[in-house]
Amino acid sequence: MAAELPDEVFFADDTFGDVVVLIPLEGARRGVRAIFDDPYFDAGLGEYHLEISKPRLTARAADLAGMRRGDEVEIAGTLYDVLSQPQDDGTGIAMLELAKKTRPS
């Protein structure tokens, strides 16, 4: 019996992640199951402090194929800009770096 690949386990049903909408500049919008993470970093050097978040999206590499910088992702009603091409980890899973889309005032 063949072992299941991580992408087949994590994204096979609604156990992990949620459905997000990928919005490429070219091509059709599509919903995929993915895991959203927004870790917070608080770094300091002497008197200087930097507080940032680093949102990212993890999904099947095949689902993220073709996404690139400048595309958008909608997660729970919030838009994010894609900052990187999919970073494939070699197991069938890839990650996109995101930035929360700012709205003009």
PDB file of N, CA and C in Angstrom:
ATOM      1  N   MET A   1       0.832  -1.166   0.000  1.00  0.00           N
ATOM      2  CA  MET A   1       0.000   0.000   0.000  1.00  0.00           C
ATOM      3  C   MET A   1       0.890   1.248   0.000  1.00  0.00           C
ATOM      4  N   ALA A   2       0.619   2.169  -0.916  1.00  0.00           N
ATOM      5  CA  ALA A   2       1.433   3.370  -1.051  1.00  0.00           C
ATOM      6  C   ALA A   2       1.069   4.376   0.041  1.00  0.00           C
ATOM      7  N   ALA A   3       2.078   5.043   0.546  1.00  0.00           N
ATOM      8  CA  ALA A   3       1.852   6.068   1.570  1.00  0.00           C
ATOM      9  C   ALA A   3       1.265   7.320   0.922  1.00  0.00           C
ATOM     10  N   GLU A   4       0.365   7.979   1.648  1.00  0.00           N
ATOM     11  CA  GLU A   4      -0.218   9.219   1.143  1.00  0.00           C
ATOM     12  C   GLU A   4       0.788  10.353   1.295  1.00  0.00           C
ATOM     13  N   LEU A   5       0.801  11.250   0.324  1.00  0.00           N
ATOM     14  CA  LEU A   5       1.653  12.422   0.386  1.00  0.00           C
ATOM     15  C   LEU A   5       1.012  13.452   1.321  1.00  0.00           C
ATOM     16  N   PRO A   6       1.813  14.341   1.924  1.00  0.00           N
ATOM     17  CA  PRO A   6       1.260  15.329   2.848  1.00  0.00           C
ATOM     18  C   PRO A   6       0.127  16.158   2.255  1.00  0.00           C
ATOM     19  N   ASP A   7       0.238  16.532   0.967  1.00  0.00           N
ATOM     20  CA  ASP A   7      -0.831  17.345   0.380  1.00  0.00           C
ATOM     21  C   ASP A   7      -2.141  16.574   0.291  1.00  0.00           C
ATOM     22  N   GLU A   8      -2.068  15.252   0.156  1.00  0.00           N
ATOM     23  CA  GLU A   8      -3.275  14.431   0.097  1.00  0.00           C
ATOM     24  C   GLU A   8      -3.925  14.311   1.475  1.00  0.00           C
ATOM     25  N   VAL A   9      -3.132  14.374   2.520  1.00  0.00           N
ATOM     26  CA  VAL A   9      -3.640  14.250   3.883  1.00  0.00           C
ATOM     27  C   VAL A   9      -4.214  15.581   4.376  1.00  0.00           C
ATOM     28  N   PHE A  10      -3.429  16.661   4.283  1.00  0.00           N
ATOM     29  CA  PHE A  10      -3.826  17.939   4.859  1.00  0.00           C
ATOM     30  C   PHE A  10      -4.954  18.637   4.119  1.00  0.00           C
ATOM     31  N   PHE A  11      -5.056  18.445   2.813  1.00  0.00           N
ATOM     32  CA  PHE A  11      -6.016  19.216   2.037  1.00  0.00           C
ATOM     33  C   PHE A  11      -7.096  18.356   1.384  1.00  0.00           C
ATOM     34  N   ALA A  12      -7.264  17.128   1.848  1.00  0.00           N
ATOM     35  CA  ALA A  12      -8.243  16.215   1.255  1.00  0.00           C
ATOM     36  C   ALA A  12      -9.674  16.553   1.656  1.00  0.00           C
ATOM     37  N   ASP A  13      -9.881  17.073   2.838  1.00  0.00           N
ATOM     38  CA  ASP A  13     -11.230  17.398   3.300  1.00  0.00           C
ATOM     39  C   ASP A  13     -11.169  18.659   4.148  1.00  0.00           C
ATOM     40  N   ASP A  14     -12.198  18.904   4.934  1.00  0.00           N
ATOM     41  CA  ASP A  14     -12.240  20.146   5.709  1.00  0.00           C
ATOM     42  C   ASP A  14     -11.585  20.039   7.088  1.00  0.00           C
ATOM     43  N   THR A  15     -10.711  19.037   7.280  1.00  0.00           N
ATOM     44  CA  THR A  15     -10.020  18.876   8.547  1.00  0.00           C
ATOM     45  C   THR A  15      -9.048  20.025   8.810  1.00  0.00           C
ATOM     46  N   PHE A  16      -8.278  20.390   7.799  1.00  0.00           N
ATOM     47  CA  PHE A  16      -7.289  21.465   7.930  1.00  0.00           C
ATOM     48  C   PHE A  16      -7.635  22.584   6.960  1.00  0.00           C
ATOM     49  N   GLY A  17      -7.483  23.803   7.404  1.00  0.00           N
ATOM     50  CA  GLY A  17      -7.613  24.957   6.531  1.00  0.00           C
ATOM     51  C   GLY A  17      -9.042  25.323   6.190  1.00  0.00           C
ATOM     52  N   ASP A  18      -9.142  26.296   5.317  1.00  0.00           N
ATOM     53  CA  ASP A  18     -10.410  26.835   4.859  1.00  0.00           C
ATOM     54  C   ASP A  18     -10.311  27.075   3.359  1.00  0.00           C
ATOM     55  N   VAL A  19     -11.448  27.320   2.745  1.00  0.00           N
ATOM     56  CA  VAL A  19     -11.449  27.652   1.327  1.00  0.00           C
ATOM     57  C   VAL A  19     -11.142  29.141   1.192  1.00  0.00           C
ATOM     58  N   VAL A  20     -10.149  29.455   0.378  1.00  0.00           N
ATOM     59  CA  VAL A  20      -9.767  30.834   0.077  1.00  0.00           C
ATOM     60  C   VAL A  20      -9.927  31.032  -1.428  1.00  0.00           C
ATOM     61  N   VAL A  21      -9.965  32.283  -1.852  1.00  0.00           N
ATOM     62  CA  VAL A  21     -10.135  32.578  -3.274  1.00  0.00           C
ATOM     63  C   VAL A  21      -8.831  33.141  -3.823  1.00  0.00           C
ATOM     64  N   LEU A  22      -8.279  32.466  -4.826  1.00  0.00           N
ATOM     65  CA  LEU A  22      -7.087  32.942  -5.524  1.00  0.00           C
ATOM     66  C   LEU A  22      -7.557  33.830  -6.669  1.00  0.00           C
ATOM     67  N   ILE A  23      -6.973  35.030  -6.775  1.00  0.00           N
ATOM     68  CA  ILE A  23      -7.381  36.000  -7.792  1.00  0.00           C
ATOM     69  C   ILE A  23      -6.149  36.386  -8.615  1.00  0.00           C
ATOM     70  N   PRO A  24      -5.839  35.602  -9.651  1.00  0.00           N
ATOM     71  CA  PRO A  24      -4.668  35.940 -10.476  1.00  0.00           C
ATOM     72  C   PRO A  24      -4.958  37.147 -11.365  1.00  0.00           C
ATOM     73  N   LEU A  25      -3.904  37.896 -11.722  1.00  0.00           N
ATOM     74  CA  LEU A  25      -4.069  39.016 -12.651  1.00  0.00           C
ATOM     75  C   LEU A  25      -4.581  38.517 -13.994  1.00  0.00           C
ATOM     76  N   GLU A  26      -4.124  37.348 -14.378  1.00  0.00           N
ATOM     77  CA  GLU A  26      -4.549  36.735 -15.630  1.00  0.00           C
ATOM     78  C   GLU A  26      -5.170  35.388 -15.303  1.00  0.00           C
ATOM     79  N   GLY A  27      -6.366  35.156 -15.783  1.00  0.00           N
ATOM     80  CA  GLY A  27      -7.020  33.885 -15.526  1.00  0.00           C
ATOM     81  C   GLY A  27      -8.198  34.045 -14.596  1.00  0.00           C
ATOM     82  N   ALA A  28      -8.845  32.929 -14.349  1.00  0.00           N
ATOM     83  CA  ALA A  28     -10.078  32.926 -13.570  1.00  0.00           C
ATOM     84  C   ALA A  28      -9.818  32.818 -12.066  1.00  0.00           C
ATOM     85  N   ARG A  29     -10.699  33.437 -11.290  1.00  0.00           N
ATOM     86  CA  ARG A  29     -10.691  33.273  -9.833  1.00  0.00           C
ATOM     87  C   ARG A  29     -11.004  31.814  -9.543  1.00  0.00           C
ATOM     88  N   ARG A  30     -10.420  31.311  -8.444  1.00  0.00           N
ATOM     89  CA  ARG A  30     -10.729  29.930  -8.066  1.00  0.00           C
ATOM     90  C   ARG A  30     -10.581  29.755  -6.564  1.00  0.00           C
ATOM     91  N   GLY A  31     -11.431  28.915  -6.013  1.00  0.00           N
ATOM     92  CA  GLY A  31     -11.367  28.602  -4.598  1.00  0.00           C
ATOM     93  C   GLY A  31     -10.527  27.361  -4.367  1.00  0.00           C
ATOM     94  N   VAL A  32      -9.666  27.407  -3.361  1.00  0.00           N
ATOM     95  CA  VAL A  32      -8.835  26.259  -2.994  1.00  0.00           C
ATOM     96  C   VAL A  32      -8.821  26.132  -1.469  1.00  0.00           C
ATOM     97  N   ARG A  33      -8.570  24.946  -0.985  1.00  0.00           N
ATOM     98  CA  ARG A  33      -8.430  24.723   0.456  1.00  0.00           C
ATOM     99  C   ARG A  33      -6.984  25.050   0.829  1.00  0.00           C
ATOM    100  N   ALA A  34      -6.829  25.883   1.866  1.00  0.00           N
ATOM    101  CA  ALA A  34      -5.497  26.327   2.266  1.00  0.00           C
ATOM    102  C   ALA A  34      -5.477  26.633   3.757  1.00  0.00           C
ATOM    103  N   ILE A  35      -4.270  26.752   4.289  1.00  0.00           N
ATOM    104  CA  ILE A  35      -4.060  27.115   5.690  1.00  0.00           C
ATOM    105  C   ILE A  35      -3.444  28.511   5.717  1.00  0.00           C
ATOM    106  N   PHE A  36      -4.126  29.450   6.378  1.00  0.00           N
ATOM    107  CA  PHE A  36      -3.642  30.820   6.507  1.00  0.00           C
ATOM    108  C   PHE A  36      -2.980  30.982   7.865  1.00  0.00           C
ATOM    109  N   ASP A  37      -1.844  31.665   7.869  1.00  0.00           N
ATOM    110  CA  ASP A  37      -1.098  31.908   9.097  1.00  0.00           C
ATOM    111  C   ASP A  37      -0.577  33.335   9.044  1.00  0.00           C
ATOM    112  N   ASP A  38      -0.644  34.043  10.161  1.00  0.00           N
ATOM    113  CA  ASP A  38      -0.160  35.421  10.210  1.00  0.00           C
ATOM    114  C   ASP A  38       0.680  35.624  11.467  1.00  0.00           C
ATOM    115  N   PRO A  39       1.901  35.074  11.465  1.00  0.00           N
ATOM    116  CA  PRO A  39       2.742  35.208  12.661  1.00  0.00           C
ATOM    117  C   PRO A  39       3.165  36.660  12.880  1.00  0.00           C
ATOM    118  N   TYR A  40       3.303  37.009  14.137  1.00  0.00           N
ATOM    119  CA  TYR A  40       3.670  38.356  14.557  1.00  0.00           C
ATOM    120  C   TYR A  40       5.114  38.337  15.036  1.00  0.00           C
ATOM    121  N   PHE A  41       5.878  39.314  14.586  1.00  0.00           N
ATOM    122  CA  PHE A  41       7.273  39.404  14.990  1.00  0.00           C
ATOM    123  C   PHE A  41       7.516  40.729  15.695  1.00  0.00           C
ATOM    124  N   ASP A  42       8.241  40.684  16.796  1.00  0.00           N
ATOM    125  CA  ASP A  42       8.617  41.876  17.548  1.00  0.00           C
ATOM    126  C   ASP A  42      10.127  41.806  17.725  1.00  0.00           C
ATOM    127  N   ALA A  43      10.819  42.547  16.896  1.00  0.00           N
ATOM    128  CA  ALA A  43      12.286  42.516  16.941  1.00  0.00           C
ATOM    129  C   ALA A  43      12.806  43.846  17.465  1.00  0.00           C
ATOM    130  N   GLY A  44      13.882  43.790  18.206  1.00  0.00           N
ATOM    131  CA  GLY A  44      14.460  45.011  18.735  1.00  0.00           C
ATOM    132  C   GLY A  44      15.969  45.012  18.601  1.00  0.00           C
ATOM    133  N   LEU A  45      16.501  46.193  18.360  1.00  0.00           N
ATOM    134  CA  LEU A  45      17.943  46.373  18.309  1.00  0.00           C
ATOM    135  C   LEU A  45      18.238  47.691  19.011  1.00  0.00           C
ATOM    136  N   GLY A  46      18.748  47.593  20.219  1.00  0.00           N
ATOM    137  CA  GLY A  46      18.992  48.805  20.994  1.00  0.00           C
ATOM    138  C   GLY A  46      17.690  49.527  21.269  1.00  0.00           C
ATOM    139  N   GLU A  47      17.628  50.786  20.892  1.00  0.00           N
ATOM    140  CA  GLU A  47      16.419  51.578  21.131  1.00  0.00           C
ATOM    141  C   GLU A  47      15.390  51.440  20.012  1.00  0.00           C
ATOM    142  N   TYR A  48      15.714  50.696  18.969  1.00  0.00           N
ATOM    143  CA  TYR A  48      14.809  50.557  17.827  1.00  0.00           C
ATOM    144  C   TYR A  48      13.985  49.282  17.957  1.00  0.00           C
ATOM    145  N   HIS A  49      12.689  49.419  17.683  1.00  0.00           N
ATOM    146  CA  HIS A  49      11.772  48.280  17.725  1.00  0.00           C
ATOM    147  C   HIS A  49      11.055  48.169  16.396  1.00  0.00           C
ATOM    148  N   LEU A  50      10.848  46.960  15.949  1.00  0.00           N
ATOM    149  CA  LEU A  50      10.127  46.702  14.711  1.00  0.00           C
ATOM    150  C   LEU A  50       9.053  45.665  15.000  1.00  0.00           C
ATOM    151  N   GLU A  51       7.822  46.019  14.759  1.00  0.00           N
ATOM    152  CA  GLU A  51       6.704  45.101  14.957  1.00  0.00           C
ATOM    153  C   GLU A  51       6.043  44.874  13.604  1.00  0.00           C
ATOM    154  N   ILE A  52       6.043  43.634  13.160  1.00  0.00           N
ATOM    155  CA  ILE A  52       5.455  43.318  11.857  1.00  0.00           C
ATOM    156  C   ILE A  52       4.729  41.980  11.917  1.00  0.00           C
ATOM    157  N   SER A  53       3.854  41.783  10.963  1.00  0.00           N
ATOM    158  CA  SER A  53       3.260  40.461  10.783  1.00  0.00           C
ATOM    159  C   SER A  53       3.718  39.950   9.426  1.00  0.00           C
ATOM    160  N   LYS A  54       3.719  38.646   9.268  1.00  0.00           N
ATOM    161  CA  LYS A  54       4.176  38.021   8.024  1.00  0.00           C
ATOM    162  C   LYS A  54       3.121  37.013   7.560  1.00  0.00           C
ATOM    163  N   PRO A  55       1.994  37.496   6.999  1.00  0.00           N
ATOM    164  CA  PRO A  55       0.955  36.563   6.574  1.00  0.00           C
ATOM    165  C   PRO A  55       1.446  35.647   5.460  1.00  0.00           C
ATOM    166  N   ARG A  56       0.963  34.412   5.513  1.00  0.00           N
ATOM    167  CA  ARG A  56       1.348  33.438   4.487  1.00  0.00           C
ATOM    168  C   ARG A  56       0.214  32.432   4.309  1.00  0.00           C
ATOM    169  N   LEU A  57       0.227  31.809   3.161  1.00  0.00           N
ATOM    170  CA  LEU A  57      -0.802  30.852   2.804  1.00  0.00           C
ATOM    171  C   LEU A  57      -0.125  29.562   2.381  1.00  0.00           C
ATOM    172  N   THR A  58      -0.556  28.445   2.951  1.00  0.00           N
ATOM    173  CA  THR A  58      -0.003  27.140   2.628  1.00  0.00           C
ATOM    174  C   THR A  58      -1.098  26.297   2.001  1.00  0.00           C
ATOM    175  N   ALA A  59      -0.787  25.666   0.855  1.00  0.00           N
ATOM    176  CA  ALA A  59      -1.770  24.858   0.140  1.00  0.00           C
ATOM    177  C   ALA A  59      -1.035  23.843  -0.732  1.00  0.00           C
ATOM    178  N   ARG A  60      -1.802  23.040  -1.454  1.00  0.00           N
ATOM    179  CA  ARG A  60      -1.193  22.116  -2.414  1.00  0.00           C
ATOM    180  C   ARG A  60      -0.419  22.923  -3.439  1.00  0.00           C
ATOM    181  N   ALA A  61       0.768  22.462  -3.773  1.00  0.00           N
ATOM    182  CA  ALA A  61       1.578  23.149  -4.774  1.00  0.00           C
ATOM    183  C   ALA A  61       0.817  23.245  -6.096  1.00  0.00           C
ATOM    184  N   ALA A  62       0.086  22.205  -6.453  1.00  0.00           N
ATOM    185  CA  ALA A  62      -0.681  22.212  -7.701  1.00  0.00           C
ATOM    186  C   ALA A  62      -1.756  23.285  -7.688  1.00  0.00           C
ATOM    187  N   ASP A  63      -2.358  23.557  -6.516  1.00  0.00           N
ATOM    188  CA  ASP A  63      -3.391  24.582  -6.418  1.00  0.00           C
ATOM    189  C   ASP A  63      -2.821  25.989  -6.529  1.00  0.00           C
ATOM    190  N   LEU A  64      -1.578  26.177  -6.093  1.00  0.00           N
ATOM    191  CA  LEU A  64      -0.953  27.499  -6.128  1.00  0.00           C
ATOM    192  C   LEU A  64      -0.158  27.743  -7.408  1.00  0.00           C
ATOM    193  N   ALA A  65      -0.038  26.716  -8.244  1.00  0.00           N
ATOM    194  CA  ALA A  65       0.734  26.848  -9.485  1.00  0.00           C
ATOM    195  C   ALA A  65       0.197  28.010 -10.317  1.00  0.00           C
ATOM    196  N   GLY A  66       1.094  28.809 -10.827  1.00  0.00           N
ATOM    197  CA  GLY A  66       0.723  29.939 -11.664  1.00  0.00           C
ATOM    198  C   GLY A  66       0.517  31.242 -10.907  1.00  0.00           C
ATOM    199  N   MET A  67       0.416  31.179  -9.576  1.00  0.00           N
ATOM    200  CA  MET A  67       0.282  32.415  -8.804  1.00  0.00           C
ATOM    201  C   MET A  67       1.631  33.128  -8.809  1.00  0.00           C
ATOM    202  N   ARG A  68       1.576  34.449  -8.803  1.00  0.00           N
ATOM    203  CA  ARG A  68       2.825  35.222  -8.822  1.00  0.00           C
ATOM    204  C   ARG A  68       2.624  36.559  -8.139  1.00  0.00           C
ATOM    205  N   ARG A  69       3.717  37.243  -7.944  1.00  0.00           N
ATOM    206  CA  ARG A  69       3.697  38.565  -7.305  1.00  0.00           C
ATOM    207  C   ARG A  69       2.713  39.459  -8.061  1.00  0.00           C
ATOM    208  N   GLY A  70       1.868  40.156  -7.312  1.00  0.00           N
ATOM    209  CA  GLY A  70       0.885  41.042  -7.929  1.00  0.00           C
ATOM    210  C   GLY A  70      -0.512  40.446  -7.976  1.00  0.00           C
ATOM    211  N   ASP A  71      -0.615  39.127  -7.871  1.00  0.00           N
ATOM    212  CA  ASP A  71      -1.926  38.489  -7.781  1.00  0.00           C
ATOM    213  C   ASP A  71      -2.506  38.788  -6.405  1.00  0.00           C
ATOM    214  N   GLU A  72      -3.756  38.410  -6.187  1.00  0.00           N
ATOM    215  CA  GLU A  72      -4.401  38.634  -4.898  1.00  0.00           C
ATOM    216  C   GLU A  72      -5.011  37.345  -4.375  1.00  0.00           C
ATOM    217  N   VAL A  73      -5.235  37.326  -3.068  1.00  0.00           N
ATOM    218  CA  VAL A  73      -5.916  36.216  -2.399  1.00  0.00           C
ATOM    219  C   VAL A  73      -6.957  36.836  -1.468  1.00  0.00           C
ATOM    220  N   GLU A  74      -8.166  36.275  -1.476  1.00  0.00           N
ATOM    221  CA  GLU A  74      -9.188  36.721  -0.542  1.00  0.00           C
ATOM    222  C   GLU A  74      -9.359  35.651   0.526  1.00  0.00           C
ATOM    223  N   ILE A  75      -9.185  36.061   1.775  1.00  0.00           N
ATOM    224  CA  ILE A  75      -9.283  35.146   2.910  1.00  0.00           C
ATOM    225  C   ILE A  75     -10.286  35.726   3.895  1.00  0.00           C
ATOM    226  N   ALA A  76     -11.393  35.049   4.081  1.00  0.00           N
ATOM    227  CA  ALA A  76     -12.440  35.480   5.011  1.00  0.00           C
ATOM    228  C   ALA A  76     -12.837  36.939   4.791  1.00  0.00           C
ATOM    229  N   GLY A  77     -12.967  37.338   3.521  1.00  0.00           N
ATOM    230  CA  GLY A  77     -13.403  38.687   3.191  1.00  0.00           C
ATOM    231  C   GLY A  77     -12.311  39.735   3.159  1.00  0.00           C
ATOM    232  N   THR A  78     -11.076  39.372   3.492  1.00  0.00           N
ATOM    233  CA  THR A  78      -9.953  40.307   3.483  1.00  0.00           C
ATOM    234  C   THR A  78      -9.056  40.020   2.291  1.00  0.00           C
ATOM    235  N   LEU A  79      -8.650  41.074   1.570  1.00  0.00           N
ATOM    236  CA  LEU A  79      -7.771  40.912   0.417  1.00  0.00           C
ATOM    237  C   LEU A  79      -6.308  41.024   0.823  1.00  0.00           C
ATOM    238  N   TYR A  80      -5.491  40.177   0.211  1.00  0.00           N
ATOM    239  CA  TYR A  80      -4.042  40.179   0.420  1.00  0.00           C
ATOM    240  C   TYR A  80      -3.359  40.214  -0.930  1.00  0.00           C
ATOM    241  N   ASP A  81      -2.246  40.950  -1.009  1.00  0.00           N
ATOM    242  CA  ASP A  81      -1.385  40.933  -2.191  1.00  0.00           C
ATOM    243  C   ASP A  81      -0.431  39.757  -2.075  1.00  0.00           C
ATOM    244  N   VAL A  82      -0.170  39.097  -3.186  1.00  0.00           N
ATOM    245  CA  VAL A  82       0.816  38.017  -3.228  1.00  0.00           C
ATOM    246  C   VAL A  82       2.187  38.652  -3.427  1.00  0.00           C
ATOM    247  N   LEU A  83       3.139  38.332  -2.556  1.00  0.00           N
ATOM    248  CA  LEU A  83       4.481  38.909  -2.610  1.00  0.00           C
ATOM    249  C   LEU A  83       5.518  37.993  -3.230  1.00  0.00           C
ATOM    250  N   SER A  84       5.177  36.715  -3.437  1.00  0.00           N
ATOM    251  CA  SER A  84       6.171  35.774  -3.942  1.00  0.00           C
ATOM    252  C   SER A  84       5.502  34.733  -4.822  1.00  0.00           C
ATOM    253  N   GLN A  85       6.314  34.067  -5.608  1.00  0.00           N
ATOM    254  CA  GLN A  85       5.821  32.892  -6.310  1.00  0.00           C
ATOM    255  C   GLN A  85       5.685  31.782  -5.275  1.00  0.00           C
ATOM    256  N   PRO A  86       4.909  30.739  -5.588  1.00  0.00           N
ATOM    257  CA  PRO A  86       4.787  29.635  -4.626  1.00  0.00           C
ATOM    258  C   PRO A  86       6.151  29.030  -4.296  1.00  0.00           C
ATOM    259  N   GLN A  87       6.397  28.825  -3.011  1.00  0.00           N
ATOM    260  CA  GLN A  87       7.644  28.211  -2.546  1.00  0.00           C
ATOM    261  C   GLN A  87       7.332  26.762  -2.203  1.00  0.00           C
ATOM    262  N   ASP A  88       7.675  25.869  -3.115  1.00  0.00           N
ATOM    263  CA  ASP A  88       7.369  24.439  -2.999  1.00  0.00           C
ATOM    264  C   ASP A  88       8.352  23.787  -2.033  1.00  0.00           C
ATOM    265  N   ASP A  89       7.832  22.996  -1.087  1.00  0.00           N
ATOM    266  CA  ASP A  89       8.711  22.343  -0.106  1.00  0.00           C
ATOM    267  C   ASP A  89       9.146  20.942  -0.532  1.00  0.00           C
ATOM    268  N   GLY A  90       8.741  20.510  -1.721  1.00  0.00           N
ATOM    269  CA  GLY A  90       9.162  19.204  -2.225  1.00  0.00           C
ATOM    270  C   GLY A  90       8.251  18.057  -1.821  1.00  0.00           C
ATOM    271  N   THR A  91       7.186  18.331  -1.064  1.00  0.00           N
ATOM    272  CA  THR A  91       6.266  17.270  -0.643  1.00  0.00           C
ATOM    273  C   THR A  91       4.890  17.431  -1.277  1.00  0.00           C
ATOM    274  N   GLY A  92       4.777  18.364  -2.231  1.00  0.00           N
ATOM    275  CA  GLY A  92       3.481  18.636  -2.834  1.00  0.00           C
ATOM    276  C   GLY A  92       2.767  19.796  -2.176  1.00  0.00           C
ATOM    277  N   ILE A  93       3.421  20.434  -1.204  1.00  0.00           N
ATOM    278  CA  ILE A  93       2.850  21.585  -0.505  1.00  0.00           C
ATOM    279  C   ILE A  93       3.711  22.813  -0.807  1.00  0.00           C
ATOM    280  N   ALA A  94       3.058  23.963  -0.964  1.00  0.00           N
ATOM    281  CA  ALA A  94       3.769  25.203  -1.247  1.00  0.00           C
ATOM    282  C   ALA A  94       3.211  26.322  -0.379  1.00  0.00           C
ATOM    283  N   MET A  95       3.975  27.422  -0.299  1.00  0.00           N
ATOM    284  CA  MET A  95       3.605  28.552   0.536  1.00  0.00           C
ATOM    285  C   MET A  95       3.722  29.834  -0.285  1.00  0.00           C
ATOM    286  N   LEU A  96       2.774  30.743  -0.058  1.00  0.00           N
ATOM    287  CA  LEU A  96       2.820  32.077  -0.651  1.00  0.00           C
ATOM    288  C   LEU A  96       3.007  33.098   0.452  1.00  0.00           C
ATOM    289  N   GLU A  97       3.897  34.056   0.238  1.00  0.00           N
ATOM    290  CA  GLU A  97       4.034  35.179   1.160  1.00  0.00           C
ATOM    291  C   GLU A  97       3.009  36.227   0.753  1.00  0.00           C
ATOM    292  N   LEU A  98       2.322  36.819   1.748  1.00  0.00           N
ATOM    293  CA  LEU A  98       1.254  37.768   1.489  1.00  0.00           C
ATOM    294  C   LEU A  98       1.465  39.077   2.243  1.00  0.00           C
ATOM    295  N   ALA A  99       0.740  40.094   1.839  1.00  0.00           N
ATOM    296  CA  ALA A  99       0.674  41.362   2.578  1.00  0.00           C
ATOM    297  C   ALA A  99      -0.778  41.827   2.526  1.00  0.00           C
ATOM    298  N   LYS A 100      -1.285  42.235   3.680  1.00  0.00           N
ATOM    299  CA  LYS A 100      -2.663  42.720   3.716  1.00  0.00           C
ATOM    300  C   LYS A 100      -2.799  43.912   2.798  1.00  0.00           C
ATOM    301  N   LYS A 101      -3.801  43.867   1.965  1.00  0.00           N
ATOM    302  CA  LYS A 101      -4.003  44.925   0.982  1.00  0.00           C
ATOM    303  C   LYS A 101      -4.524  46.168   1.689  1.00  0.00           C
ATOM    304  N   THR A 102      -3.882  47.279   1.422  1.00  0.00           N
ATOM    305  CA  THR A 102      -4.315  48.530   2.020  1.00  0.00           C
ATOM    306  C   THR A 102      -5.288  49.217   1.081  1.00  0.00           C
ATOM    307  N   ARG A 103      -6.271  49.820   1.663  1.00  0.00           N
ATOM    308  CA  ARG A 103      -7.278  50.521   0.872  1.00  0.00           C
ATOM    309  C   ARG A 103      -6.945  52.010   0.884  1.00  0.00           C
ATOM    310  N   PRO A 104      -7.061  52.657  -0.277  1.00  0.00           N
ATOM    311  CA  PRO A 104      -6.794  54.102  -0.296  1.00  0.00           C
ATOM    312  C   PRO A 104      -7.783  54.853   0.591  1.00  0.00           C
ATOM    313  N   SER A 105      -7.299  55.913   1.257  1.00  0.00           N
ATOM    314  CA  SER A 105      -8.192  56.672   2.143  1.00  0.00           C
ATOM    315  C   SER A 105      -8.871  57.801   1.419  1.00  0.00           C
TER     316      SER A 105
END
